[in-house]
Each structure stands twice: as structure tokens, then as C-alpha cells.
Amino acid sequence: MTLIFDHILPVPLAEQAAQNSVWRSRLEVHPGNHFAIIASSGRGKSTLVNIAYGIRHDYSGKYEINGRPASVLNAVDWSILRQNTFACVFQDLKLFPQLSAHDNLKLKCDLETSHSMSQAISMAERLGLAPYLEKPCGQLSMGQQQRVAVVRALCQPFQYLLLDEPTSHLDRANADLVLELVMEQAAGQNAAVLITGLDQDHRLPHTFQHLSV
């Protein structure tokens, strides 16, 4: 499966998008590709993630998924893609704040069959979350919540992993743990990884192809 962004230009960014960025150009993303989208705030990093995930449609140009224009996909098509093809960590995380970290992960594992709850807990423990699993997510720090959201995203099959500033509240050591786990899980599925970050975010992998928006 291949994703093609062909001269995509979000309506809100029409006047400020640079010519040499992802906008106004052609980008092909194949399984196993690794891209880091680097830019300052307000340049459209989250917009690109939301377009890829099928949440935003206010753009010109063409976005194709395995040869099919995204514009022709219906709600059922997107539901299937989000179950089997796309995993995503949103910038606002979209955790259930009243539920514990454990229960946020359990909801995912109950819906998916690719990972058991014991596998989810093992990944959470690798990221230092063992002491916080029974606490409501709304009481966790942003860095702890980011790690919960990353584990939740990894508890499903995917060919494309979309990560919107997933390490913005983490120190270098914890960011390295997150990225190590992400790359391990992505490699196991030969999945593409698209991660966003702010300018000068040295926590992002240097082995990724760095692009701007």
C-alpha cells in the first residue's frame, strides 16, 4: 500500500505554504519509510496528520491511498483503514481522562485482537508507566499521558504509524525509550512512520528523512 500526497494545500494555509515544503509538492510514503515533519507551530503539522488519517478534507490537490482518492472513501472505508492500516497518536492524545491508564489500554485491546493486555502492560512498563497504570489519565502529567497514548496506538495492526509531536513533553531519556519502542513495533510490521516535531527538536531520529511544511 502506498500513500501519495500530490500538491496538497490546506485551505487555511493557502497563502503561507512554502513552495519547497510537503505542501505544493508530491510525497509518496511506502511501507517501511520513515519521515519526520519538522516545523514551527502553526505551519500545518497536525493538519497533515489529520489529512492522512481522514479527519480533514479542506484541501486542494490529491491524496491517494493505494491508488484510490481519499475523497471517494466513505465512513466504512475509513473505519476499516483505522482498524487495520493507520495507527495514530494525536497531539491532544484523545485519552479518556476519567479512566485509568490501564483501562484506556484495555479498551483498545478489547477492540483489537493483535495485542493482548499483557503485551500492552509490558510495553507500558518499558516506558516507565508501571507506577501510574491505575491512576486516571486526567491526573497524569502530559509526558505520562503521551506515553500511554503511544502504547495505545501500538496495540493494533498498522502499515502507517502517525505520531503528532509524541515526545514534546518528554526528556531525552524518555523520548529515546518511546522512539526505540515505536521503531521496534514498526519494524515488526514493516510499517511506515510519520512523526512531527517542532524546529530544533533533537529528540527526533536523525535516521528519518526530514521534511518541512
PDB file of N, CA and C in Angstrom, residues 110-165:
ATOM      1  N   ASP A 110      -9.450  -4.657  23.973  1.00  0.00           N
ATOM      2  CA  ASP A 110     -10.741  -5.339  23.840  1.00  0.00           C
ATOM      3  C   ASP A 110     -11.295  -5.203  22.425  1.00  0.00           C
ATOM      4  N   LEU A 111     -10.953  -4.101  21.748  1.00  0.00           N
ATOM      5  CA  LEU A 111     -11.436  -3.865  20.388  1.00  0.00           C
ATOM      6  C   LEU A 111     -10.564  -4.536  19.343  1.00  0.00           C
ATOM      7  N   GLU A 112      -9.302  -4.735  19.660  1.00  0.00           N
ATOM      8  CA  GLU A 112      -8.352  -5.314  18.722  1.00  0.00           C
ATOM      9  C   GLU A 112      -7.927  -6.697  19.193  1.00  0.00           C
ATOM     10  N   THR A 113      -7.473  -7.517  18.265  1.00  0.00           N
ATOM     11  CA  THR A 113      -7.028  -8.868  18.622  1.00  0.00           C
ATOM     12  C   THR A 113      -5.539  -9.059  18.415  1.00  0.00           C
ATOM     13  N   SER A 114      -4.858  -8.042  17.920  1.00  0.00           N
ATOM     14  CA  SER A 114      -3.441  -8.211  17.587  1.00  0.00           C
ATOM     15  C   SER A 114      -2.539  -8.193  18.811  1.00  0.00           C
ATOM     16  N   HIS A 115      -2.982  -7.554  19.897  1.00  0.00           N
ATOM     17  CA  HIS A 115      -2.175  -7.463  21.108  1.00  0.00           C
ATOM     18  C   HIS A 115      -3.021  -7.838  22.324  1.00  0.00           C
ATOM     19  N   SER A 116      -2.419  -8.608  23.209  1.00  0.00           N
ATOM     20  CA  SER A 116      -3.076  -8.939  24.470  1.00  0.00           C
ATOM     21  C   SER A 116      -2.839  -7.827  25.480  1.00  0.00           C
ATOM     22  N   MET A 117      -3.620  -7.840  26.545  1.00  0.00           N
ATOM     23  CA  MET A 117      -3.427  -6.839  27.588  1.00  0.00           C
ATOM     24  C   MET A 117      -2.058  -7.007  28.246  1.00  0.00           C
ATOM     25  N   SER A 118      -1.582  -8.216  28.353  1.00  0.00           N
ATOM     26  CA  SER A 118      -0.256  -8.429  28.947  1.00  0.00           C
ATOM     27  C   SER A 118       0.833  -7.805  28.080  1.00  0.00           C
ATOM     28  N   GLN A 119       0.656  -7.834  26.751  1.00  0.00           N
ATOM     29  CA  GLN A 119       1.615  -7.178  25.858  1.00  0.00           C
ATOM     30  C   GLN A 119       1.554  -5.664  26.017  1.00  0.00           C
ATOM     31  N   ALA A 120       0.339  -5.132  26.167  1.00  0.00           N
ATOM     32  CA  ALA A 120       0.190  -3.690  26.371  1.00  0.00           C
ATOM     33  C   ALA A 120       0.865  -3.261  27.663  1.00  0.00           C
ATOM     34  N   ILE A 121       0.661  -4.024  28.732  1.00  0.00           N
ATOM     35  CA  ILE A 121       1.275  -3.691  30.018  1.00  0.00           C
ATOM     36  C   ILE A 121       2.790  -3.779  29.919  1.00  0.00           C
ATOM     37  N   SER A 122       3.280  -4.782  29.204  1.00  0.00           N
ATOM     38  CA  SER A 122       4.723  -4.916  29.029  1.00  0.00           C
ATOM     39  C   SER A 122       5.309  -3.700  28.335  1.00  0.00           C
ATOM     40  N   MET A 123       4.631  -3.213  27.293  1.00  0.00           N
ATOM     41  CA  MET A 123       5.112  -2.012  26.612  1.00  0.00           C
ATOM     42  C   MET A 123       5.050  -0.810  27.538  1.00  0.00           C
ATOM     43  N   ALA A 124       3.967  -0.689  28.310  1.00  0.00           N
ATOM     44  CA  ALA A 124       3.840   0.426  29.248  1.00  0.00           C
ATOM     45  C   ALA A 124       4.948   0.403  30.291  1.00  0.00           C
ATOM     46  N   GLU A 125       5.275  -0.780  30.765  1.00  0.00           N
ATOM     47  CA  GLU A 125       6.342  -0.900  31.760  1.00  0.00           C
ATOM     48  C   GLU A 125       7.691  -0.512  31.176  1.00  0.00           C
ATOM     49  N   ARG A 126       7.911  -0.836  29.915  1.00  0.00           N
ATOM     50  CA  ARG A 126       9.172  -0.433  29.263  1.00  0.00           C
ATOM     51  C   ARG A 126       9.319   1.083  29.228  1.00  0.00           C
ATOM     52  N   LEU A 127       8.172   1.778  29.199  1.00  0.00           N
ATOM     53  CA  LEU A 127       8.206   3.241  29.144  1.00  0.00           C
ATOM     54  C   LEU A 127       8.076   3.874  30.526  1.00  0.00           C
ATOM     55  N   GLY A 128       8.253   3.085  31.561  1.00  0.00           N
ATOM     56  CA  GLY A 128       8.256   3.616  32.921  1.00  0.00           C
ATOM     57  C   GLY A 128       6.898   3.944  33.485  1.00  0.00           C
ATOM     58  N   LEU A 129       5.849   3.324  32.956  1.00  0.00           N
ATOM     59  CA  LEU A 129       4.486   3.658  33.367  1.00  0.00           C
ATOM     60  C   LEU A 129       3.913   2.731  34.434  1.00  0.00           C
ATOM     61  N   ALA A 130       4.659   1.741  34.869  1.00  0.00           N
ATOM     62  CA  ALA A 130       4.122   0.768  35.832  1.00  0.00           C
ATOM     63  C   ALA A 130       3.504   1.425  37.070  1.00  0.00           C
ATOM     64  N   PRO A 131       4.114   2.470  37.666  1.00  0.00           N
ATOM     65  CA  PRO A 131       3.521   3.057  38.879  1.00  0.00           C
ATOM     66  C   PRO A 131       2.240   3.860  38.614  1.00  0.00           C
ATOM     67  N   TYR A 132       1.913   4.100  37.358  1.00  0.00           N
ATOM     68  CA  TYR A 132       0.822   5.019  37.044  1.00  0.00           C
ATOM     69  C   TYR A 132      -0.358   4.354  36.349  1.00  0.00           C
ATOM     70  N   LEU A 133      -0.297   3.048  36.158  1.00  0.00           N
ATOM     71  CA  LEU A 133      -1.317   2.375  35.360  1.00  0.00           C
ATOM     72  C   LEU A 133      -2.706   2.443  35.983  1.00  0.00           C
ATOM     73  N   GLU A 134      -2.800   2.516  37.296  1.00  0.00           N
ATOM     74  CA  GLU A 134      -4.115   2.533  37.952  1.00  0.00           C
ATOM     75  C   GLU A 134      -4.611   3.947  38.221  1.00  0.00           C
ATOM     76  N   LYS A 135      -3.856   4.947  37.809  1.00  0.00           N
ATOM     77  CA  LYS A 135      -4.278   6.328  38.030  1.00  0.00           C
ATOM     78  C   LYS A 135      -5.099   6.827  36.850  1.00  0.00           C
ATOM     79  N   PRO A 136      -6.120   7.665  37.106  1.00  0.00           N
ATOM     80  CA  PRO A 136      -6.855   8.270  35.984  1.00  0.00           C
ATOM     81  C   PRO A 136      -5.911   9.067  35.101  1.00  0.00           C
ATOM     82  N   CYS A 137      -6.097   8.956  33.796  1.00  0.00           N
ATOM     83  CA  CYS A 137      -5.198   9.660  32.881  1.00  0.00           C
ATOM     84  C   CYS A 137      -5.245  11.170  33.093  1.00  0.00           C
ATOM     85  N   GLY A 138      -6.386  11.685  33.521  1.00  0.00           N
ATOM     86  CA  GLY A 138      -6.502  13.111  33.765  1.00  0.00           C
ATOM     87  C   GLY A 138      -5.626  13.604  34.894  1.00  0.00           C
ATOM     88  N   GLN A 139      -5.128  12.683  35.741  1.00  0.00           N
ATOM     89  CA  GLN A 139      -4.251  13.054  36.850  1.00  0.00           C
ATOM     90  C   GLN A 139      -2.780  12.840  36.530  1.00  0.00           C
ATOM     91  N   LEU A 140      -2.490  12.321  35.360  1.00  0.00           N
ATOM     92  CA  LEU A 140      -1.102  12.087  34.975  1.00  0.00           C
ATOM     93  C   LEU A 140      -0.496  13.337  34.352  1.00  0.00           C
ATOM     94  N   SER A 141       0.808  13.413  34.371  1.00  0.00           N
ATOM     95  CA  SER A 141       1.497  14.509  33.688  1.00  0.00           C
ATOM     96  C   SER A 141       1.326  14.345  32.187  1.00  0.00           C
ATOM     97  N   MET A 142       1.599  15.404  31.438  1.00  0.00           N
ATOM     98  CA  MET A 142       1.464  15.322  29.988  1.00  0.00           C
ATOM     99  C   MET A 142       2.441  14.304  29.403  1.00  0.00           C
ATOM    100  N   GLY A 143       3.639  14.238  29.966  1.00  0.00           N
ATOM    101  CA  GLY A 143       4.601  13.254  29.485  1.00  0.00           C
ATOM    102  C   GLY A 143       4.135  11.830  29.718  1.00  0.00           C
ATOM    103  N   GLN A 144       3.531  11.582  30.874  1.00  0.00           N
ATOM    104  CA  GLN A 144       2.983  10.250  31.152  1.00  0.00           C
ATOM    105  C   GLN A 144       1.821   9.935  30.218  1.00  0.00           C
ATOM    106  N   GLN A 145       0.965  10.931  29.989  1.00  0.00           N
ATOM    107  CA  GLN A 145      -0.158  10.721  29.074  1.00  0.00           C
ATOM    108  C   GLN A 145       0.334  10.439  27.657  1.00  0.00           C
ATOM    109  N   GLN A 146       1.378  11.130  27.227  1.00  0.00           N
ATOM    110  CA  GLN A 146       1.918  10.865  25.897  1.00  0.00           C
ATOM    111  C   GLN A 146       2.379   9.420  25.767  1.00  0.00           C
ATOM    112  N   ARG A 147       3.005   8.907  26.793  1.00  0.00           N
ATOM    113  CA  ARG A 147       3.482   7.524  26.734  1.00  0.00           C
ATOM    114  C   ARG A 147       2.321   6.532  26.719  1.00  0.00           C
ATOM    115  N   VAL A 148       1.265   6.824  27.456  1.00  0.00           N
ATOM    116  CA  VAL A 148       0.069   5.968  27.408  1.00  0.00           C
ATOM    117  C   VAL A 148      -0.522   5.971  26.000  1.00  0.00           C
ATOM    118  N   ALA A 149      -0.604   7.151  25.400  1.00  0.00           N
ATOM    119  CA  ALA A 149      -1.186   7.261  24.061  1.00  0.00           C
ATOM    120  C   ALA A 149      -0.350   6.513  23.029  1.00  0.00           C
ATOM    121  N   VAL A 150       0.972   6.550  23.180  1.00  0.00           N
ATOM    122  CA  VAL A 150       1.844   5.819  22.256  1.00  0.00           C
ATOM    123  C   VAL A 150       1.603   4.315  22.386  1.00  0.00           C
ATOM    124  N   VAL A 151       1.566   3.814  23.605  1.00  0.00           N
ATOM    125  CA  VAL A 151       1.320   2.380  23.803  1.00  0.00           C
ATOM    126  C   VAL A 151      -0.030   1.998  23.220  1.00  0.00           C
ATOM    127  N   ARG A 152      -1.042   2.812  23.470  1.00  0.00           N
ATOM    128  CA  ARG A 152      -2.379   2.509  22.931  1.00  0.00           C
ATOM    129  C   ARG A 152      -2.340   2.413  21.407  1.00  0.00           C
ATOM    130  N   ALA A 153      -1.645   3.325  20.753  1.00  0.00           N
ATOM    131  CA  ALA A 153      -1.572   3.294  19.292  1.00  0.00           C
ATOM    132  C   ALA A 153      -0.878   2.041  18.791  1.00  0.00           C
ATOM    133  N   LEU A 154       0.083   1.547  19.564  1.00  0.00           N
ATOM    134  CA  LEU A 154       0.842   0.377  19.139  1.00  0.00           C
ATOM    135  C   LEU A 154       0.085  -0.928  19.343  1.00  0.00           C
ATOM    136  N   CYS A 155      -1.060  -0.856  20.039  1.00  0.00           N
ATOM    137  CA  CYS A 155      -1.840  -2.064  20.331  1.00  0.00           C
ATOM    138  C   CYS A 155      -2.838  -2.378  19.216  1.00  0.00           C
ATOM    139  N   GLN A 156      -2.409  -2.235  17.980  1.00  0.00           N
ATOM    140  CA  GLN A 156      -3.263  -2.562  16.851  1.00  0.00           C
ATOM    141  C   GLN A 156      -2.373  -2.840  15.646  1.00  0.00           C
ATOM    142  N   PRO A 157      -2.886  -3.537  14.643  1.00  0.00           N
ATOM    143  CA  PRO A 157      -2.108  -3.701  13.412  1.00  0.00           C
ATOM    144  C   PRO A 157      -2.065  -2.389  12.646  1.00  0.00           C
ATOM    145  N   PHE A 158      -0.956  -2.103  11.994  1.00  0.00           N
ATOM    146  CA  PHE A 158      -0.865  -0.874  11.201  1.00  0.00           C
ATOM    147  C   PHE A 158       0.211  -1.028  10.136  1.00  0.00           C
ATOM    148  N   GLN A 159      -0.011  -0.325   9.032  1.00  0.00           N
ATOM    149  CA  GLN A 159       1.009  -0.174   7.998  1.00  0.00           C
ATOM    150  C   GLN A 159       1.594   1.231   8.019  1.00  0.00           C
ATOM    151  N   TYR A 160       0.840   2.148   8.636  1.00  0.00           N
ATOM    152  CA  TYR A 160       1.274   3.542   8.741  1.00  0.00           C
ATOM    153  C   TYR A 160       1.031   4.008  10.167  1.00  0.00           C
ATOM    154  N   LEU A 161       2.093   4.493  10.798  1.00  0.00           N
ATOM    155  CA  LEU A 161       2.009   4.995  12.162  1.00  0.00           C
ATOM    156  C   LEU A 161       2.217   6.503  12.121  1.00  0.00           C
ATOM    157  N   LEU A 162       1.185   7.243  12.535  1.00  0.00           N
ATOM    158  CA  LEU A 162       1.197   8.702  12.507  1.00  0.00           C
ATOM    159  C   LEU A 162       1.345   9.209  13.938  1.00  0.00           C
ATOM    160  N   LEU A 163       2.371  10.001  14.189  1.00  0.00           N
ATOM    161  CA  LEU A 163       2.683  10.461  15.544  1.00  0.00           C
ATOM    162  C   LEU A 163       2.837  11.976  15.524  1.00  0.00           C
ATOM    163  N   ASP A 164       1.909  12.676  16.167  1.00  0.00           N
ATOM    164  CA  ASP A 164       1.912  14.139  16.141  1.00  0.00           C
ATOM    165  C   ASP A 164       2.537  14.690  17.417  1.00  0.00           C
ATOM    166  N   GLU A 165       3.805  15.080  17.325  1.00  0.00           N
ATOM    167  CA  GLU A 165       4.581  15.598  18.461  1.00  0.00           C
ATOM    168  C   GLU A 165       4.471  14.683  19.679  1.00  0.00           C
TER     169      GLU A 165
END
